[in-house]
Amino acid sequence: MSDLDPEEFRRLGYAVVDWVAAYRAGLGGQPVRPPVEPGSVRDRMPALPESPQPLPALLGELDRTVVPAVTHWQHPGFFGYFPANASLHSVLGDLLSGGLGVQGMLWSTSPAATEVEQSLLDGLAGALGLDPAFTWAGGGGGTIADSASSAALVALLAALHRGSGGAWRETGVDGTERVYVTAETHSSLAKAVRVAGLGARALRIVPPAPGTLAMSADALADMLAADVAAGLRPVLVCPTVGTTGTGAVDPVRAVAVAAAPHGVWVHVDAAWAGVAGLCPEHRGLLDGVEFADSFCTDAHKWLMTAFDASLLWVRDAAALPAALSITPEYLRDSATDSGAVVDYRDWQVPLGRRFRALKLWAVVHGFGLEGLRAHLRAHVALAAELESRVVAEPGFVLAAPRSLSLVCLRLAAGDGPTRALLERVNASGTALLTHTVVDGRYVIRVAIGSVATQREHVDALWDALRTGRPDGP
Amino acid sequence: MSDLDPEEFRRLGYAVVDWVAAYRAGLGGQPVRPPVEPGSVRDRMPALPESPQPLPALLGELDRTVVPAVTHWQHPGFFGYFPANASLHSVLGDLLSGGLGVQGMLWSTSPAATEVEQSLLDGLAGALGLDPAFTWAGGGGGTIADSASSAALVALLAALHRGSGGAWRETGVDGTERVYVTAETHSSLAKAVRVAGLGARALRIVPPAPGTLAMSADALADMLAADVAAGLRPVLVCPTVGTTGTGAVDPVRAVAVAAAPHGVWVHVDAAWAGVAGLCPEHRGLLDGVEFADSFCTDAHKWLMTAFDASLLWVRDAAALPAALSITPEYLRDSATDSGAVVDYRDWQVPLGRRFRALKLWAVVHGFGLEGLRAHLRAHVALAAELESRVVAEPGFVLAAPRSLSLVCLRLAAGDGPTRALLERVNASGTALLTHTVVDGRYVIRVAIGSVATQREHVDALWDALRTGRPDGP
């Protein structure tokens, strides 16, 4: 009945490491997304065993049942959604976290879990060129949320609390609150608005500046003024740096200027693109973030860190605890009462939290900032090359300006052929692509950014695209 | 700039496995909670490196900076809060998840991630004796949330949507909603009410039945009727099976009977105690759960599974997606459109999700249901013995009836001596205890349930308690 003893753990741990090594080494030979029928995995799952079973039997089940039915997100041919990298550095960092098995809900429940996270987020704020106001020394601070969705939700809650003059905790929302996004903003903002009890009617869709997919700051200013005049209360605006659809970049500085007169919280969602700020040549993307109230970018997308690791910085370190703290007797302790420490449970919805900072630390330690920049630059260069090919190839259309490592394309022949092309490439197993819709047209997104993706994989993708189109050579 | 190659990963992975094995093996010799000054870890953290650093240097930093400053939750002398087990079986399961590195947000983004989870939750529903209505075949279904806090939140959101006749998604909350708990209910319910925009005024504290700490179903019935008569809308009641303070058990069946006439959603929070349902002799605790709308118990507490793994079952599989689904173009796919699959992103606030089911599977596989029952029973037996000692020892008072493996005690000499005793034991480093307040009195909680805890550790704790009191022998 007891847990593995250290010697068993060592032996079985080596076996699992070997299994992972073999899985990763063999990825290139697997179809990125194998064909799977709904229910087929459930049909093959064994009943829960009454007696303990040996680990190798579990590994066998994985080989037989699981591996043939997962989408291989770590595959070098993964160009869908945005790649969610689980670099092997980060996998080892996460194993250290599992080994320690600590709970970082309060500072006192594991001081290092809190302080390593604070330190890393301060360091990354510097590396990204964020305003020092977002660091702990500057009166703000960073945290690791599970996802950009959750980061947006807590930013909204802090905004609601601040916008209510502190009444929100007691009386809730009143139906006059309004939140400003664009049609390209990630759906997590609409979800946050819903979760927060505002309903879809609270969501204002700011139109794009003419000829772009980016928020019009002028239109925002007009909408804010009109809503205030109508007795409504603007609480939050979310400019996006790198939308999911096409990588469009809202003008953060101008948005912040429009928001300021009304005291509206500015939350910058840079889930995918924000990490590019590590490279000085891309730091212009973050222009104006110094005027935002909160800024989010995902380490678990392009920063090589296994999900979940969304980085959230706020300008006012008191804002999230003011909105979210609740201290029952069983969570009271002298460190918290002293006010000298940060309790990260007050920065999130869940109470418990893993030591997520270790996987992030392992990534920065193992790649170094130079290595991370090299990755970002390599992906951007590959995307630029693909963009050139698309532009030069008859029958292909660049559907939106390239944004960093995201290329959006379609066939001149129309939606049907474009969709057929995507489906043909995906069915081939050599690459995985996903789509969006731009100006009413079906568009293929090529998101380059998997840690394993090299030139040869983008070349192979281009060949598949060129030869796969209905009228292909 | 590239990630570890398979051979490097193998070599470094073995080193990390060795590090974890040594950490766990050495735990008994560490103080459970070492003394740490606020800021001391941050002061020692190195700057982010520009160039890649070797992994052994990171392990060295952990030994120097982190290990001396974590609370050792996996220590056999950990009796605080509720133990959050990260059994080594589960650590290996989580390593497999990291190795695969897949995203299970949609069925199509990794079919096995969804279906293994569905299958395991069905199997565990059976092993816990839950009503088949909570299984996928029965029209309900289970999911793994990150925490009981998040499970309570999504249950509340589903309740709000259902209670509004479907208007909630569009119009939000209206201030008439009410949620029913007791003074002993976990603070996550108050947090969920706040997050959902209801404000603290929406929270109704149902008094206990006389002479108990458990909810009075009669009082609940009266409050519901009075609120409805006053034009308010009761939406959710949360009976707890095993409160955090003392392990009290609300009468789920009677609560459900009181809630039924008003169509109120019944969410059972059995975060700690629910897993005891694996043992037939404790299954009475779950009496009445068959009438609930949702039921939550944490695998990451007493079921040996590394955080985060909170198990949530709902009776109506459509309830959470009805409240939470949003499908932008870039998340549309044919599997989702077919309606034949479950997209777990619609069961939670975040979009992304790890393959959490693997660590749970590794636990059930490695211990077997027999092994899990043996663990639970051993902890309950140790607690019963401790309870007898407390009752028999002059100067000690049993502060609440023992609940499974939770013993609450105080000194007859009063709050000051009881608090001093807790602090003395914690300072000794041999054990970690936390406290609560019962009937206005300071009470020491002894939560037995760490996977490593054996008789000798409870014996040592009792010696420390007996000899540590101000008037001790």
XYZ file of C-alpha atoms in Angstrom, chain B residues 59-456:
398
model
C 20.056 21.596 -9.014
C 22.745 23.259 -6.944
C 20.666 26.425 -6.686
C 17.725 24.357 -5.566
C 19.796 22.753 -2.827
C 21.188 26.090 -1.672
C 18.242 28.424 -2.096
C 14.984 26.562 -2.528
C 15.001 23.426 -0.400
C 15.945 25.288 2.788
C 12.990 27.611 2.187
C 10.088 25.371 1.285
C 7.504 23.892 3.572
C 7.866 20.174 2.989
C 4.330 19.137 2.131
C 5.433 15.563 1.391
C 7.075 15.206 4.831
C 5.684 12.382 6.972
C 5.220 14.914 9.777
C 2.932 17.136 7.721
C -0.410 17.344 9.539
C -1.391 20.888 8.504
C -4.307 22.125 6.374
C -5.135 18.949 4.523
C -2.125 17.085 3.207
C -1.651 17.607 -0.528
C -0.122 14.378 -1.617
C 2.175 14.186 -4.592
C 2.814 10.448 -4.508
C 5.744 9.338 -6.597
C 3.362 7.338 -8.757
C 1.580 10.574 -9.607
C 4.840 12.417 -10.183
C 5.736 9.861 -12.836
C 2.291 10.164 -14.396
C 2.731 13.900 -14.562
C 6.131 13.471 -16.180
C 4.437 11.432 -18.897
C 2.000 14.292 -19.369
C 4.840 16.779 -19.676
C 6.599 14.507 -22.129
C 3.556 14.252 -24.356
C 3.016 18.001 -24.031
C -0.453 17.974 -25.544
C -3.301 20.460 -25.161
C -6.693 18.980 -24.401
C -8.812 22.102 -24.820
C -10.900 20.494 -27.544
C -11.500 16.819 -28.162
C -9.895 17.273 -31.556
C -6.750 18.864 -30.164
C -5.930 15.541 -28.485
C -8.704 12.966 -28.428
C -7.010 10.670 -25.919
C -6.570 13.493 -23.412
C -10.338 13.913 -23.296
C -11.355 10.285 -23.479
C -8.878 8.948 -20.911
C -10.236 11.584 -18.537
C -13.829 10.638 -19.282
C -13.062 6.973 -18.781
C -11.201 7.452 -15.502
C -13.917 9.692 -14.090
C -16.549 7.114 -15.014
C -14.486 4.410 -13.346
C -13.966 6.460 -10.204
C -17.652 7.353 -10.062
C -18.322 3.644 -9.874
C -15.595 3.048 -7.304
C -17.006 5.846 -5.128
C -20.526 4.481 -5.436
C -21.832 7.631 -7.104
C -25.181 7.506 -8.836
C -24.720 6.341 -12.444
C -26.433 9.587 -13.469
C -23.039 11.234 -12.931
C -21.332 9.061 -15.544
C -21.099 9.851 -19.226
C -23.293 6.885 -20.056
C -25.844 8.204 -17.571
C -26.151 11.649 -19.126
C -23.811 13.363 -16.721
C -20.054 13.343 -16.661
C -16.860 14.030 -14.825
C -13.911 16.289 -15.402
C -10.641 17.177 -13.727
C -10.596 20.797 -12.570
C -7.524 22.430 -11.142
C -9.030 22.882 -7.720
C -12.218 22.632 -5.714
C -12.356 26.431 -5.868
C -12.620 26.375 -9.633
C -15.073 23.482 -9.513
C -17.317 25.491 -7.192
C -17.085 28.490 -9.494
C -18.142 26.635 -12.625
C -20.944 24.920 -10.721
C -22.168 28.335 -9.644
C -21.988 29.635 -13.209
C -24.002 26.680 -14.488
C -26.499 27.280 -11.691
C -26.797 30.960 -12.593
C -27.394 30.103 -16.218
C -29.989 27.447 -15.431
C -31.640 29.630 -12.809
C -32.008 32.505 -15.249
C -33.830 30.436 -17.819
C -30.846 30.870 -20.084
C -30.715 34.668 -19.944
C -27.526 34.848 -17.855
C -25.138 34.536 -20.777
C -26.642 37.634 -22.333
C -27.725 39.812 -19.440
C -25.567 38.694 -16.537
C -26.642 38.676 -12.926
C -29.343 40.981 -11.596
C -28.618 41.202 -7.893
C -31.481 39.000 -6.759
C -29.511 35.748 -6.821
C -28.738 34.082 -3.528
C -26.270 31.330 -2.580
C -26.523 29.242 0.593
C -23.604 28.004 2.669
C -22.693 27.678 6.357
C -20.097 29.446 8.440
C -17.947 26.320 8.010
C -18.163 26.204 4.211
C -14.830 26.660 2.475
C -13.943 30.244 1.604
C -13.805 29.274 -2.060
C -17.587 29.501 -2.162
C -17.505 33.102 -0.963
C -14.807 33.722 -3.545
C -16.888 32.130 -6.305
C -19.850 34.300 -5.347
C -17.622 37.349 -5.535
C -16.026 36.359 -8.844
C -19.468 35.725 -10.356
C -20.414 39.326 -9.663
C -22.966 38.644 -6.945
C -21.157 40.378 -4.109
C -21.010 39.206 -0.520
C -24.599 40.292 0.026
C -25.710 37.323 -2.078
C -24.193 34.864 0.375
C -26.633 33.430 2.899
C -25.138 31.760 5.969
C -27.420 28.932 7.006
C -27.151 28.242 10.750
C -26.064 24.847 12.039
C -28.393 22.279 13.480
C -28.370 22.716 17.258
C -25.277 21.319 18.929
C -23.496 20.621 15.624
C -21.378 22.374 13.030
C -23.498 20.953 10.198
C -26.053 22.860 8.142
C -29.612 22.807 9.405
C -31.774 21.672 6.518
C -34.816 23.056 8.303
C -33.225 26.465 8.570
C -32.266 26.236 4.914
C -35.858 25.464 3.946
C -37.076 28.466 5.907
C -34.482 30.797 4.396
C -35.266 29.619 0.872
C -38.968 30.181 1.353
C -38.450 33.607 2.890
C -36.071 34.684 0.141
C -38.398 33.522 -2.596
C -41.279 35.325 -0.903
C -39.136 38.456 -0.868
C -38.583 38.239 -4.617
C -35.052 36.891 -4.422
C -33.783 33.967 -6.515
C -32.007 31.131 -4.714
C -29.565 29.628 -7.237
C -27.187 27.307 -5.388
C -26.720 25.621 -2.063
C -23.410 24.057 -1.103
C -23.472 21.300 1.475
C -19.999 20.223 2.548
C -18.917 16.676 3.244
C -15.953 17.205 5.550
C -15.450 20.885 6.290
C -11.952 22.296 6.367
C -12.149 23.401 9.969
C -13.369 20.275 11.699
C -14.497 17.806 9.052
C -18.177 18.383 9.754
C -20.645 16.802 7.351
C -23.739 18.618 6.164
C -26.864 16.481 5.628
C -26.759 16.311 1.832
C -29.997 14.375 1.451
C -32.035 16.737 3.611
C -30.408 19.749 1.979
C -31.328 18.414 -1.452
C -34.904 17.817 -0.313
C -35.117 21.428 0.900
C -33.592 22.754 -2.305
C -35.705 20.756 -4.747
C -38.985 22.741 -4.621
C -37.088 25.863 -5.616
C -35.012 24.326 -8.380
C -31.826 25.296 -6.551
C -28.573 23.765 -7.781
C -26.998 21.519 -5.144
C -23.196 21.474 -5.290
C -21.567 19.047 -2.862
C -18.102 20.123 -1.773
C -16.362 16.977 -0.562
C -12.914 18.242 -1.474
C -11.120 16.413 1.287
C -13.464 13.690 2.513
C -15.191 12.580 -0.656
C -12.516 10.111 -1.678
C -13.309 8.118 1.482
C -16.312 6.883 -0.483
C -13.909 4.369 -2.006
C -14.269 2.441 1.260
C -17.738 0.907 1.669
C -17.629 1.557 5.413
C -17.394 5.313 4.764
C -19.807 5.501 1.879
C -22.569 6.716 4.148
C -20.830 10.083 4.009
C -22.054 10.416 0.459
C -25.666 9.688 1.307
C -27.888 12.000 -0.680
C -25.275 12.909 -3.272
C -27.506 11.084 -5.741
C -29.850 14.069 -5.494
C -27.141 16.679 -6.084
C -26.410 18.499 -9.310
C -22.657 18.419 -8.882
C -20.112 16.729 -6.648
C -16.472 17.572 -6.141
C -13.637 15.740 -4.408
C -9.925 16.370 -4.705
C -7.587 13.678 -5.931
C -4.767 16.028 -4.932
C -5.538 15.837 -1.262
C -6.159 12.368 0.098
C -6.065 10.446 -3.184
C -2.286 10.689 -3.576
C -2.354 12.641 -6.840
C -0.084 15.640 -7.337
C -1.861 19.006 -7.458
C -3.791 19.970 -9.532
C -6.482 17.312 -9.821
C -9.890 18.166 -8.446
C -12.594 15.762 -9.594
C -15.923 17.283 -10.542
C -19.017 15.371 -11.605
C -22.252 16.907 -12.829
C -25.597 15.249 -13.354
C -26.322 17.095 -16.604
C -23.468 16.965 -19.087
C -24.988 19.876 -20.989
C -25.050 22.256 -18.032
C -21.463 23.511 -18.066
C -21.147 23.903 -21.849
C -24.509 25.700 -21.885
C -23.088 28.263 -19.500
C -19.497 28.474 -20.685
C -19.122 27.677 -24.377
C -17.912 30.310 -26.818
C -16.669 29.255 -30.223
C -14.694 31.733 -32.271
C -13.746 30.735 -35.759
C -10.236 29.605 -34.877
C -11.632 27.012 -32.461
C -14.262 25.566 -34.789
C -13.772 22.083 -36.106
C -15.852 19.307 -37.516
C -15.654 17.088 -34.433
C -17.031 19.854 -32.248
C -19.692 20.735 -34.798
C -20.799 17.104 -34.974
C -21.798 17.154 -31.300
C -20.351 13.665 -30.876
C -17.492 14.710 -28.601
C -16.842 16.584 -25.400
C -14.723 19.738 -25.470
C -13.475 20.142 -21.927
C -12.653 23.826 -22.412
C -16.404 24.319 -21.968
C -16.149 22.787 -18.492
C -13.709 25.346 -17.110
C -12.629 28.979 -17.201
C -9.230 28.539 -18.889
C -9.110 27.536 -22.533
C -5.969 25.393 -22.395
C -5.562 22.256 -20.343
C -2.854 19.738 -19.520
C -3.332 16.012 -19.826
C -4.016 15.813 -16.090
C -5.662 12.433 -16.335
C -2.293 10.734 -16.732
C -1.182 11.434 -13.180
C -4.514 10.217 -11.865
C -4.261 7.110 -13.999
C -0.742 6.449 -12.744
C -2.022 6.601 -9.158
C -4.922 4.224 -9.651
C -2.702 1.928 -11.705
C 0.195 1.983 -9.281
C -1.686 1.672 -5.983
C -4.756 -0.154 -7.265
C -8.087 0.631 -5.668
C -7.118 -1.770 -2.866
C -3.976 0.162 -2.157
C -5.855 3.458 -2.082
C -8.402 2.027 0.340
C -5.596 0.674 2.515
C -4.085 4.171 2.701
C -7.361 5.784 3.665
C -8.056 3.117 6.274
C -4.603 3.360 7.795
C -4.956 7.104 8.233
C -8.427 6.766 9.749
C -7.148 4.130 12.178
C -4.237 6.332 13.236
C -6.618 9.215 13.791
C -8.952 7.059 15.866
C -6.036 6.092 18.052
C -4.952 9.689 18.442
C -8.511 10.627 19.330
C -8.513 8.010 22.110
C -5.293 9.396 23.468
C -6.638 12.945 23.475
C -9.795 11.880 25.265
C -7.824 9.939 27.860
C -5.210 12.590 28.531
C -5.919 15.035 31.347
C -5.678 18.623 30.203
C -6.526 17.799 26.600
C -9.952 18.319 25.113
C -11.362 16.843 21.917
C -12.631 20.028 20.289
C -14.941 18.384 17.770
C -15.924 14.832 16.959
C -13.184 13.125 14.938
C -14.024 13.119 11.241
C -12.276 10.320 9.359
C -8.586 11.178 9.734
C -9.008 14.698 11.144
C -8.640 15.217 14.898
C -9.319 18.607 16.476
C -8.019 19.239 19.958
C -7.278 21.982 22.412
C -5.895 22.379 25.893
C -8.294 22.826 28.761
C -6.003 25.608 29.912
C -7.315 27.875 27.166
C -6.476 29.580 23.904
C -3.093 30.996 24.875
C -1.613 27.676 25.961
C -3.150 25.888 22.966
C -1.622 28.380 20.563
C 1.703 28.182 22.365
C 1.629 24.399 22.064
C 0.994 24.559 18.311
C 3.817 27.034 17.871
C 6.192 24.913 19.945
C 5.467 21.791 17.912
C 5.852 23.659 14.624
C 9.093 25.252 15.774
C 10.492 21.837 16.628
C 10.416 20.922 12.957
C 9.170 17.402 13.595
C 5.603 18.163 12.619
C 3.466 20.873 11.080
C 0.072 21.677 12.536
C -2.446 24.363 11.621
C -5.372 25.711 13.574
C -8.987 26.699 13.359
C -11.525 28.289 15.683
C -14.476 26.304 17.045
C -17.112 27.989 19.200
C -14.763 30.908 19.608
C -11.919 28.755 20.877
C -8.494 28.301 19.283
C -8.197 24.683 18.152
C -5.334 22.576 16.807
C -6.159 20.484 13.760
C -4.291 17.224 13.183
C -4.956 16.180 9.594
C -3.483 12.736 9.080
C -3.197 11.872 5.424
C 0.258 12.321 3.984
C 1.250 9.348 1.861
C 4.459 9.015 3.874
C 2.868 9.209 7.315
C 3.183 6.023 9.375
C 2.334 5.115 12.950
C 5.728 6.263 14.197
